[in-house]
Each structure stands twice: as C-alpha cells, then as structure tokens.
Coordinates of N, CA, C and O in Angstrom, one line a residue:
Chain A
M1 N 0.8 -1.2 0.0 CA 0.0 0.0 0.0 C 0.9 1.3 0.0 O 1.9 1.3 0.7
E2 N 0.5 2.2 -0.8 CA 1.2 3.5 -0.8 C 0.7 4.4 0.3 O -0.4 4.2 0.9
I3 N 1.4 5.6 0.5 CA 1.0 6.5 1.5 C -0.5 7.0 1.3 O -1.2 7.1 2.3
A4 N -0.8 7.2 0.1 CA -2.2 7.7 -0.2 C -3.3 6.7 0.2 O -4.3 7.1 0.7
D5 N -3.0 5.4 0.1 CA -3.9 4.4 0.5 C -4.1 4.4 2.0 O -5.2 4.2 2.6
W6 N -2.9 4.4 2.7 CA -2.9 4.4 4.1 C -3.7 5.7 4.7 O -4.4 5.6 5.7
R7 N -3.5 6.8 4.0 CA -4.2 8.0 4.4 C -5.7 7.9 4.2 O -6.5 8.4 5.0
K8 N -6.1 7.2 3.1 CA -7.6 7.0 3.0 C -8.1 6.2 4.1 O -9.2 6.4 4.7
K9 N -7.3 5.2 4.5 CA -7.7 4.3 5.7 C -7.8 5.1 6.9 O -8.7 5.0 7.7
I10 N -6.8 6.0 7.1 CA -6.8 6.9 8.3 C -8.0 7.8 8.4 O -8.6 8.0 9.4
D11 N -8.3 8.4 7.2 CA -9.5 9.3 7.2 C -10.8 8.5 7.6 O -11.6 9.1 8.3
S12 N -10.9 7.3 7.1 CA -12.1 6.5 7.5 C -12.1 6.2 9.0 O -13.1 6.2 9.7
L13 N -10.9 5.8 9.5 CA -10.8 5.5 10.9 C -11.1 6.8 11.8 O -11.8 6.7 12.8
D14 N -10.6 8.0 11.3 CA -10.9 9.2 12.0 C -12.4 9.5 12.1 O -12.9 10.0 13.1
E15 N -13.1 9.2 11.0 CA -14.6 9.4 11.0 C -15.2 8.6 12.1 O -16.1 9.0 12.8
Q16 N -14.7 7.3 12.2 CA -15.3 6.4 13.2 C -14.9 6.9 14.6 O -15.7 6.8 15.6
I17 N -13.6 7.3 14.8 CA -13.2 7.7 16.1 C -13.9 8.9 16.6 O -14.4 9.0 17.7
V18 N -14.2 9.9 15.7 CA -14.9 11.1 16.1 C -16.4 10.8 16.4 O -16.9 11.3 17.4
R19 N -16.9 9.8 15.7 CA -18.3 9.4 16.0 C -18.4 8.8 17.4 O -19.3 9.1 18.2
L20 N -17.4 7.9 17.7 CA -17.4 7.2 19.0 C -17.1 8.2 20.1 O -17.7 8.1 21.2
L21 N -16.2 9.2 19.9 CA -15.9 10.2 20.9 C -17.2 11.0 21.2 O -17.5 11.4 22.3
S22 N -18.0 11.3 20.1 CA -19.2 12.0 20.3 C -20.2 11.3 21.1 O -20.9 11.8 21.9
E23 N -20.3 10.0 20.8 CA -21.2 9.1 21.6 C -20.8 9.1 23.1 O -21.6 9.1 24.0
R24 N -19.5 9.0 23.3 CA -18.9 9.0 24.6 C -19.3 10.4 25.3 O -19.6 10.4 26.5
A25 N -19.2 11.5 24.6 CA -19.5 12.8 25.1 C -21.0 12.9 25.5 O -21.3 13.4 26.5
T26 N -21.8 12.3 24.6 CA -23.3 12.3 25.0 C -23.5 11.6 26.3 O -24.3 12.0 27.1
A27 N -22.8 10.4 26.5 CA -23.0 9.7 27.7 C -22.4 10.5 28.9 O -23.0 10.5 30.0
A28 N -21.3 11.2 28.7 CA -20.7 12.0 29.8 C -21.7 13.2 30.2 O -21.8 13.4 31.4
V29 N -22.3 13.8 29.2 CA -23.3 14.8 29.5 C -24.5 14.3 30.3 O -24.9 14.9 31.3
A30 N -24.9 13.1 29.9 CA -26.0 12.5 30.6 C -25.7 12.2 32.0 O -26.4 12.4 33.0
I31 N -24.5 11.7 32.3 CA -24.0 11.4 33.6 C -23.9 12.7 34.4 O -24.2 12.7 35.6
G32 N -23.4 13.7 33.7 CA -23.2 15.0 34.4 C -24.6 15.5 34.9 O -24.7 16.1 36.0
E33 N -25.6 15.3 34.1 CA -27.0 15.8 34.5 C -27.5 15.0 35.7 O -28.1 15.5 36.6
I34 N -27.2 13.7 35.7 CA -27.7 12.8 36.8 C -26.9 13.3 38.1 O -27.5 13.4 39.2
K35 N -25.6 13.5 37.9 CA -24.8 13.9 39.1 C -25.3 15.3 39.6 O -25.3 15.4 40.9
R36 N -25.6 16.2 38.7 CA -26.1 17.5 39.2 C -27.4 17.4 40.0 O -27.6 18.0 41.0
G37 N -28.3 16.5 39.5 CA -29.5 16.2 40.2 C -29.3 15.7 41.6 O -30.1 15.8 42.5
K38 N -28.2 15.0 41.8 CA -27.8 14.4 43.1 C -26.8 15.2 43.9 O -26.3 14.7 44.9
S39 N -26.4 16.3 43.3 CA -25.3 17.1 43.9 C -24.0 16.2 44.1 O -23.3 16.4 45.1
A40 N -23.8 15.3 43.2 CA -22.6 14.4 43.3 C -21.4 15.1 42.6 O -21.6 15.9 41.7
P41 N -20.2 14.8 43.1 CA -19.0 15.5 42.5 C -18.8 15.0 41.0 O -19.0 13.9 40.7
I42 N -18.3 16.0 40.2 CA -18.0 15.7 38.8 C -16.7 14.8 38.7 O -16.7 13.9 38.0
Y43 N -15.7 15.2 39.5 CA -14.5 14.5 39.5 C -14.5 13.2 40.4 O -14.7 13.4 41.6
E44 N -14.4 12.1 39.8 CA -14.4 10.8 40.6 C -13.1 10.0 40.3 O -13.1 9.2 39.3
P45 N -12.1 10.2 41.1 CA -10.8 9.6 40.8 C -10.9 8.1 40.7 O -10.2 7.5 39.8
D46 N -11.7 7.4 41.5 CA -11.8 5.9 41.4 C -12.3 5.5 40.1 O -11.8 4.5 39.5
R47 N -13.4 6.2 39.6 CA -13.9 5.8 38.3 C -12.9 6.1 37.2 O -12.8 5.3 36.3
E48 N -12.2 7.2 37.3 CA -11.2 7.5 36.3 C -10.1 6.5 36.2 O -9.7 6.1 35.2
R49 N -9.7 6.0 37.4 CA -8.7 4.9 37.5 C -9.2 3.7 36.7 O -8.4 3.0 36.0
M50 N -10.5 3.4 36.9 CA -11.1 2.2 36.3 C -11.1 2.4 34.7 O -10.9 1.4 34.0
V51 N -11.4 3.6 34.3 CA -11.3 3.9 32.8 C -9.9 3.6 32.3 O -9.8 2.9 31.3
Y52 N -8.9 4.2 33.0 CA -7.5 4.0 32.5 C -7.1 2.5 32.5 O -6.5 2.0 31.6
E53 N -7.5 1.8 33.5 CA -7.2 0.4 33.6 C -8.0 -0.4 32.5 O -7.4 -1.3 31.8
H54 N -9.2 0.0 32.2 CA -10.0 -0.7 31.1 C -9.3 -0.4 29.8 O -9.2 -1.4 29.0
V55 N -8.9 0.8 29.5 CA -8.3 1.0 28.2 C -6.9 0.3 28.1 O -6.5 -0.1 27.0
R56 N -6.2 0.3 29.2 CA -4.9 -0.4 29.3 C -5.1 -1.9 28.8 O -4.3 -2.4 28.0
V57 N -6.0 -2.6 29.4 CA -6.2 -4.0 29.1 C -6.8 -4.2 27.7 O -6.7 -5.3 27.2
S58 N -7.5 -3.2 27.2 CA -8.1 -3.3 25.9 C -7.2 -3.0 24.8 O -7.5 -3.2 23.6
N59 N -6.0 -2.5 25.1 CA -5.0 -2.0 24.1 C -4.3 -3.2 23.4 O -3.5 -3.8 24.1
P60 N -4.5 -3.5 22.1 CA -3.8 -4.6 21.5 C -2.4 -4.2 21.0 O -1.7 -5.1 20.5
G61 N -2.0 -2.9 21.1 CA -0.8 -2.4 20.4 C -1.1 -2.0 19.0 O -2.2 -2.2 18.6
P62 N -0.2 -1.3 18.3 CA 1.2 -1.0 18.7 C 1.4 0.1 19.6 O 2.6 0.4 19.9
L63 N 0.4 0.8 20.0 CA 0.5 1.9 21.0 C 1.0 1.3 22.3 O 0.5 0.3 22.7
T64 N 1.9 2.0 23.0 CA 2.3 1.6 24.3 C 1.2 2.0 25.3 O 0.3 2.8 25.0
T65 N 1.3 1.4 26.5 CA 0.4 1.7 27.6 C 0.4 3.2 27.9 O -0.6 3.9 28.0
A66 N 1.7 3.8 27.9 CA 1.8 5.2 28.2 C 1.2 6.1 27.1 O 0.6 7.1 27.4
Q67 N 1.3 5.6 25.8 CA 0.7 6.4 24.7 C -0.8 6.4 24.8 O -1.4 7.5 24.6
V68 N -1.4 5.3 25.1 CA -2.9 5.2 25.2 C -3.3 6.1 26.4 O -4.3 6.8 26.3
Q69 N -2.5 6.0 27.5 CA -2.8 6.8 28.7 C -2.8 8.3 28.3 O -3.6 9.1 28.7
D70 N -1.7 8.7 27.6 CA -1.6 10.1 27.2 C -2.8 10.6 26.4 O -3.4 11.7 26.7
I71 N -3.3 9.8 25.5 CA -4.4 10.2 24.7 C -5.7 10.2 25.6 O -6.5 11.2 25.5
Y72 N -5.8 9.2 26.5 CA -7.0 9.2 27.3 C -7.0 10.3 28.4 O -8.1 10.7 28.8
E73 N -5.8 10.8 28.8 CA -5.8 11.9 29.7 C -6.5 13.1 29.1 O -7.2 13.8 29.7
R74 N -6.2 13.3 27.8 CA -6.8 14.5 27.1 C -8.3 14.3 26.9 O -9.1 15.2 27.1
I75 N -8.7 13.0 26.6 CA -10.1 12.7 26.4 C -10.8 13.0 27.7 O -11.9 13.6 27.7
M76 N -10.3 12.5 28.8 CA -10.9 12.7 30.1 C -11.0 14.2 30.5 O -12.0 14.6 31.2
D77 N -10.0 14.9 30.2 CA -10.0 16.4 30.5 C -11.2 17.0 29.8 O -12.0 17.8 30.4
V78 N -11.4 16.7 28.5 CA -12.5 17.2 27.7 C -13.8 16.8 28.3 O -14.8 17.5 28.4
M79 N -13.9 15.5 28.6 CA -15.2 14.9 29.1 C -15.6 15.6 30.4 O -16.8 15.8 30.7
R80 N -14.6 15.8 31.3 CA -14.9 16.4 32.6 C -15.4 17.9 32.4 O -16.3 18.3 33.0
A81 N -14.8 18.6 31.4 CA -15.2 19.9 31.1 C -16.7 19.9 30.6 O -17.5 20.8 31.0
L82 N -17.0 18.9 29.8 CA -18.4 18.8 29.3 C -19.4 18.6 30.4 O -20.6 18.9 30.3
Q83 N -19.0 18.0 31.5 CA -19.9 17.6 32.6 C -20.2 18.9 33.5 O -21.1 18.8 34.3
R84 N -19.3 19.9 33.4 CA -19.5 21.1 34.2 C -20.6 22.0 33.6 O -20.6 22.1 32.4
P85 N -21.4 22.6 34.4 CA -22.4 23.5 33.9 C -21.8 24.6 33.0 O -20.7 25.1 33.4
Q86 N -22.4 25.0 31.9 CA -21.9 26.0 31.0 C -22.0 27.4 31.6 O -23.0 27.7 32.2
Chain B
M1 N -31.9 6.0 32.0 CA -30.7 5.2 32.3 C -30.0 5.8 33.5 O -29.8 7.0 33.7
E2 N -29.5 4.8 34.3 CA -28.7 5.2 35.5 C -27.2 5.4 35.2 O -26.8 5.0 34.1
I3 N -26.5 6.0 36.1 CA -25.1 6.2 35.9 C -24.4 4.9 35.5 O -23.5 4.8 34.6
A4 N -24.7 3.8 36.2 CA -24.0 2.5 35.9 C -24.3 2.0 34.5 O -23.4 1.4 33.9
D5 N -25.5 2.3 34.0 CA -25.8 1.9 32.6 C -25.0 2.7 31.6 O -24.4 2.2 30.6
W6 N -24.9 4.1 31.9 CA -24.1 4.9 31.0 C -22.6 4.5 31.0 O -21.9 4.5 30.0
R7 N -22.2 4.1 32.2 CA -20.8 3.7 32.3 C -20.5 2.4 31.6 O -19.4 2.2 31.0
K8 N -21.5 1.5 31.5 CA -21.3 0.3 30.7 C -21.2 0.6 29.3 O -20.3 0.1 28.5
K9 N -22.0 1.6 28.9 CA -21.9 2.1 27.5 C -20.6 2.7 27.2 O -20.0 2.5 26.1
I10 N -20.1 3.5 28.1 CA -18.8 4.2 27.9 C -17.7 3.1 27.8 O -16.8 3.2 27.0
D11 N -17.7 2.1 28.7 CA -16.7 1.0 28.6 C -16.7 0.4 27.3 O -15.6 0.1 26.7
S12 N -17.8 0.1 26.7 CA -17.9 -0.5 25.4 C -17.4 0.5 24.3 O -16.6 0.0 23.4
L13 N -17.7 1.8 24.4 CA -17.2 2.7 23.5 C -15.7 2.8 23.6 O -15.0 2.9 22.6
D14 N -15.2 2.8 24.8 CA -13.7 2.9 25.0 C -13.0 1.7 24.3 O -11.9 1.9 23.7
E15 N -13.6 0.5 24.4 CA -12.9 -0.6 23.8 C -12.8 -0.4 22.2 O -11.8 -0.7 21.6
Q16 N -13.9 0.2 21.7 CA -13.9 0.4 20.2 C -12.9 1.6 19.9 O -12.3 1.5 18.9
I17 N -12.9 2.6 20.7 CA -12.0 3.7 20.5 C -10.5 3.3 20.5 O -9.7 3.6 19.6
V18 N -10.2 2.5 21.5 CA -8.8 2.0 21.6 C -8.5 1.1 20.4 O -7.4 1.2 19.9
R19 N -9.4 0.3 20.0 CA -9.2 -0.6 18.8 C -8.9 0.3 17.6 O -7.9 0.0 16.8
L20 N -9.7 1.3 17.4 CA -9.5 2.2 16.2 C -8.2 3.0 16.3 O -7.6 3.2 15.3
L21 N -7.9 3.5 17.5 CA -6.6 4.2 17.7 C -5.5 3.3 17.3 O -4.5 3.7 16.7
S22 N -5.6 2.0 17.7 CA -4.5 1.0 17.4 C -4.4 0.8 15.9 O -3.3 0.7 15.4
E23 N -5.5 0.7 15.2 CA -5.5 0.6 13.7 C -4.9 1.8 13.1 O -4.1 1.7 12.1
R24 N -5.2 3.0 13.7 CA -4.7 4.2 13.2 C -3.1 4.2 13.4 O -2.4 4.7 12.5
A25 N -2.7 3.7 14.5 CA -1.3 3.7 14.8 C -0.5 2.7 13.9 O 0.6 3.0 13.4
T26 N -1.2 1.6 13.6 CA -0.6 0.6 12.6 C -0.4 1.3 11.3 O 0.7 1.2 10.6
A27 N -1.4 2.1 10.8 CA -1.3 2.8 9.6 C -0.2 3.9 9.6 O 0.6 4.1 8.7
A28 N 0.0 4.6 10.8 CA 1.0 5.6 11.0 C 2.4 5.0 10.9 O 3.3 5.5 10.3
V29 N 2.5 3.8 11.5 CA 3.8 3.1 11.5 C 4.2 2.7 10.0 O 5.3 2.9 9.6
A30 N 3.2 2.2 9.3 CA 3.4 1.9 7.9 C 3.8 3.1 7.1 O 4.8 3.0 6.3
I31 N 3.2 4.2 7.3 CA 3.5 5.4 6.6 C 4.9 5.9 7.0 O 5.7 6.3 6.1
G32 N 5.3 5.8 8.2 CA 6.6 6.1 8.7 C 7.7 5.3 8.0 O 8.7 5.8 7.6
E33 N 7.4 4.0 7.8 CA 8.4 3.1 7.1 C 8.6 3.5 5.7 O 9.7 3.6 5.1
I34 N 7.4 3.9 5.0 CA 7.5 4.3 3.6 C 8.3 5.6 3.5 O 9.2 5.8 2.7
K35 N 8.0 6.5 4.5 CA 8.7 7.8 4.5 C 10.2 7.6 4.7 O 11.0 8.3 4.0
R36 N 10.6 6.7 5.6 CA 12.0 6.5 5.8 C 12.7 6.0 4.6 O 13.8 6.4 4.3
G37 N 12.0 5.1 3.9 CA 12.6 4.5 2.6 C 12.8 5.6 1.6 O 13.7 5.5 0.7
K38 N 12.0 6.7 1.7 CA 12.2 7.8 0.7 C 12.9 9.0 1.3 O 12.9 10.1 0.7
S39 N 13.4 8.9 2.5 CA 14.0 10.0 3.3 C 13.0 11.2 3.3 O 13.4 12.4 3.2
A40 N 11.7 11.0 3.4 CA 10.7 12.1 3.4 C 10.5 12.5 4.9 O 10.7 11.7 5.8
P41 N 10.1 13.8 5.1 CA 10.0 14.3 6.5 C 8.8 13.6 7.2 O 7.8 13.3 6.6
I42 N 9.0 13.4 8.5 CA 7.9 12.8 9.3 C 6.8 13.9 9.5 O 5.6 13.6 9.4
Y43 N 7.2 15.1 9.8 CA 6.2 16.1 10.1 C 5.8 16.8 8.8 O 6.6 17.4 8.1
E44 N 4.5 16.7 8.5 CA 3.9 17.3 7.2 C 2.8 18.2 7.6 O 1.6 17.7 7.7
P45 N 3.0 19.5 7.8 CA 2.0 20.3 8.3 C 0.7 20.4 7.4 O -0.4 20.5 7.9
D46 N 0.9 20.3 6.1 CA -0.3 20.3 5.2 C -1.2 19.1 5.4 O -2.4 19.3 5.5
R47 N -0.6 18.0 5.5 CA -1.4 16.8 5.8 C -2.1 16.9 7.2 O -3.2 16.5 7.4
E48 N -1.4 17.4 8.2 CA -2.0 17.5 9.5 C -3.2 18.5 9.5 O -4.2 18.2 10.1
R49 N -3.0 19.6 8.7 CA -4.1 20.5 8.6 C -5.3 19.8 8.0 O -6.5 20.0 8.4
M50 N -5.1 18.9 7.0 CA -6.2 18.2 6.4 C -6.9 17.2 7.4 O -8.1 17.1 7.3
V51 N -6.1 16.6 8.2 CA -6.6 15.7 9.2 C -7.5 16.5 10.2 O -8.7 16.1 10.5
Y52 N -7.1 17.7 10.6 CA -7.9 18.5 11.6 C -9.2 19.0 10.9 O -10.3 19.0 11.5
E53 N -9.1 19.4 9.6 CA -10.2 19.8 8.9 C -11.2 18.6 8.7 O -12.5 18.8 8.9
H54 N -10.7 17.5 8.4 CA -11.5 16.3 8.2 C -12.3 15.9 9.5 O -13.5 15.6 9.5
V55 N -11.6 15.9 10.7 CA -12.3 15.6 11.9 C -13.3 16.7 12.3 O -14.4 16.5 12.8
R56 N -13.0 18.0 11.9 CA -13.9 19.1 12.2 C -15.2 18.9 11.5 O -16.3 18.9 12.1
V57 N -15.1 18.5 10.2 CA -16.4 18.4 9.4 C -17.1 17.1 9.8 O -18.3 16.9 9.5
S58 N -16.4 16.1 10.3 CA -17.0 14.8 10.7 C -17.6 14.9 12.1 O -18.3 13.9 12.5
N59 N -17.4 15.9 12.8 CA -17.9 16.0 14.2 C -19.4 16.4 14.3 O -19.8 17.5 14.0
P60 N -20.2 15.4 14.8 CA -21.7 15.7 14.9 C -22.1 16.5 16.1 O -23.2 16.8 16.3
G61 N -21.1 16.7 17.1 CA -21.5 17.2 18.4 C -21.8 16.1 19.3 O -21.8 15.0 18.9
P62 N -21.9 16.3 20.6 CA -21.9 17.6 21.3 C -20.5 18.2 21.6 O -20.5 19.3 22.2
L63 N -19.5 17.5 21.2 CA -18.1 18.1 21.4 C -18.0 19.4 20.5 O -18.5 19.4 19.4
T64 N -17.4 20.4 21.0 CA -17.1 21.6 20.2 C -16.0 21.3 19.2 O -15.2 20.3 19.5
T65 N -15.8 22.1 18.2 CA -14.7 22.0 17.3 C -13.4 22.1 18.1 O -12.4 21.3 17.9
A66 N -13.3 23.0 19.1 CA -12.1 23.2 19.9 C -11.8 21.9 20.7 O -10.6 21.5 20.8
Q67 N -12.8 21.3 21.2 CA -12.6 20.1 22.0 C -12.1 18.9 21.2 O -11.2 18.2 21.6
V68 N -12.7 18.7 20.0 CA -12.2 17.7 19.1 C -10.8 17.9 18.7 O -9.9 17.0 18.6
Q69 N -10.5 19.2 18.4 CA -9.1 19.6 18.0 C -8.2 19.3 19.2 O -7.1 18.8 18.9
D70 N -8.5 19.6 20.4 CA -7.7 19.3 21.6 C -7.3 17.8 21.6 O -6.2 17.5 21.9
I71 N -8.4 17.0 21.5 CA -8.1 15.6 21.6 C -7.2 15.1 20.4 O -6.3 14.4 20.6
Y72 N -7.5 15.6 19.2 CA -6.7 15.2 18.1 C -5.3 15.7 18.1 O -4.4 15.1 17.6
E73 N -5.0 16.9 18.7 CA -3.6 17.3 18.9 C -2.8 16.3 19.7 O -1.7 16.0 19.3
R74 N -3.4 15.7 20.7 CA -2.7 14.7 21.5 C -2.5 13.4 20.7 O -1.5 12.8 20.7
I75 N -3.6 13.1 19.9 CA -3.5 11.9 19.1 C -2.4 12.1 18.0 O -1.5 11.2 17.8
M76 N -2.3 13.2 17.4 CA -1.3 13.5 16.4 C 0.1 13.5 17.0 O 1.1 13.0 16.4
D77 N 0.3 14.0 18.2 CA 1.6 14.0 18.9 C 2.1 12.6 19.1 O 3.2 12.3 18.8
V78 N 1.1 11.7 19.5 CA 1.5 10.3 19.7 C 1.8 9.6 18.4 O 2.8 8.9 18.3
M79 N 1.0 9.9 17.4 CA 1.2 9.2 16.1 C 2.6 9.7 15.5 O 3.3 8.9 14.9
R80 N 2.9 10.9 15.6 CA 4.2 11.4 15.1 C 5.4 10.8 15.8 O 6.4 10.4 15.2
A81 N 5.2 10.6 17.2 CA 6.3 9.9 17.9 C 6.5 8.5 17.4 O 7.6 7.9 17.3
L82 N 5.3 7.8 17.1 CA 5.4 6.4 16.6 C 6.1 6.3 15.3 O 6.7 5.3 14.9
Q83 N 6.1 7.4 14.5 CA 6.7 7.3 13.1 C 8.2 7.5 13.2 O 8.9 7.3 12.2
R84 N 8.7 8.0 14.4 CA 10.1 8.3 14.5 C 10.8 7.0 14.8 O 10.3 6.1 15.6
P85 N 12.1 6.7 14.3 CA 12.8 5.5 14.6 C 13.0 5.4 16.1 O 13.3 6.4 16.8
Q86 N 12.9 4.2 16.7 CA 13.1 3.9 18.1 C 14.5 4.0 18.5 O 15.4 3.6 17.8

C-alpha cells in the first residue's frame, strides 16, 4: 500500500473515532446531569482509574500503555469539562 | 438510564476507540516506514491540517470543534512519535 492508500484508511478511521468520541461525550453529558440532580461530584478519581485500567487492558498495540494513557488523559479532560455547567 | 448503565456504554465505546486508535497507529507506522525509505519528512503540516479539517467536518457534536481539536492534537503528537525511529 502507498501513503495515499494508508491516508484513505486513516481518514475513514478518524470518522469512526470522532463518531465514537461524540457518543462518549453524549454519555458524559447524561452522567453530568444525573450527578447535578444528586449534587454528586463531577471528578471521581476511582472511576477515572477504572477507565484507564480498562483502556490499558483493551489495548492490542502497537501503541504503548503510556501512549494510550496520554491520549486518554486528554479525552478525560475534555469529558470532565463537558460535565460542568456552561 | 442510571449512571451504571451509561458507564457500561462508555466502557464499550472505549474498547472500540482503543481498537480504532490502534488501527490508526498501525497505519501511521506503515507510513513512517515508507517515508524512511524515501527520506521524506515525518512532520507534514499540510497533511496535519487536512486531518484537523476532516475531523472538524466529521464532528456531529456535542463536542465543540475546539474540544475535538484538543483531543486530536494529542493523538497526532503520539502518532508522530510512533513514526520516528526507536
């Protein structure tokens, strides 16, 4: 495969990744609303640790554990911001 | 849906996101090898701009353009690191 073919594949993967991130964001917003109704804290370190552990064991490679964690730290920052009232 | 149900959904989404990120990384490694064979530069700002534009138009919400861009900047950092020789 040439670079152009790999890039077509990457574009298709990016469309799927953005769609799944959007679904994840919709779920985060829903959880944020439930938490607000219960005056529960937005930041839950135990749940976040479980998310990192879950993505760690789900990672088939070639990304390292540290690289997946790096990406997920940014995803979690954004999701936490979404759960805060605008 | 309760918080526990949304979290089950998030766990399933995360498995899919990690799988797609891994496929994207495999493609990035392949492109890195082709580039090395041609002594082509790893950092290609025009291609990166196209990736950001592509994810911007693919984003259905509720994430903002800036939030998707934030996440993708981290993804691109990691992918660029993967393309460099170890």
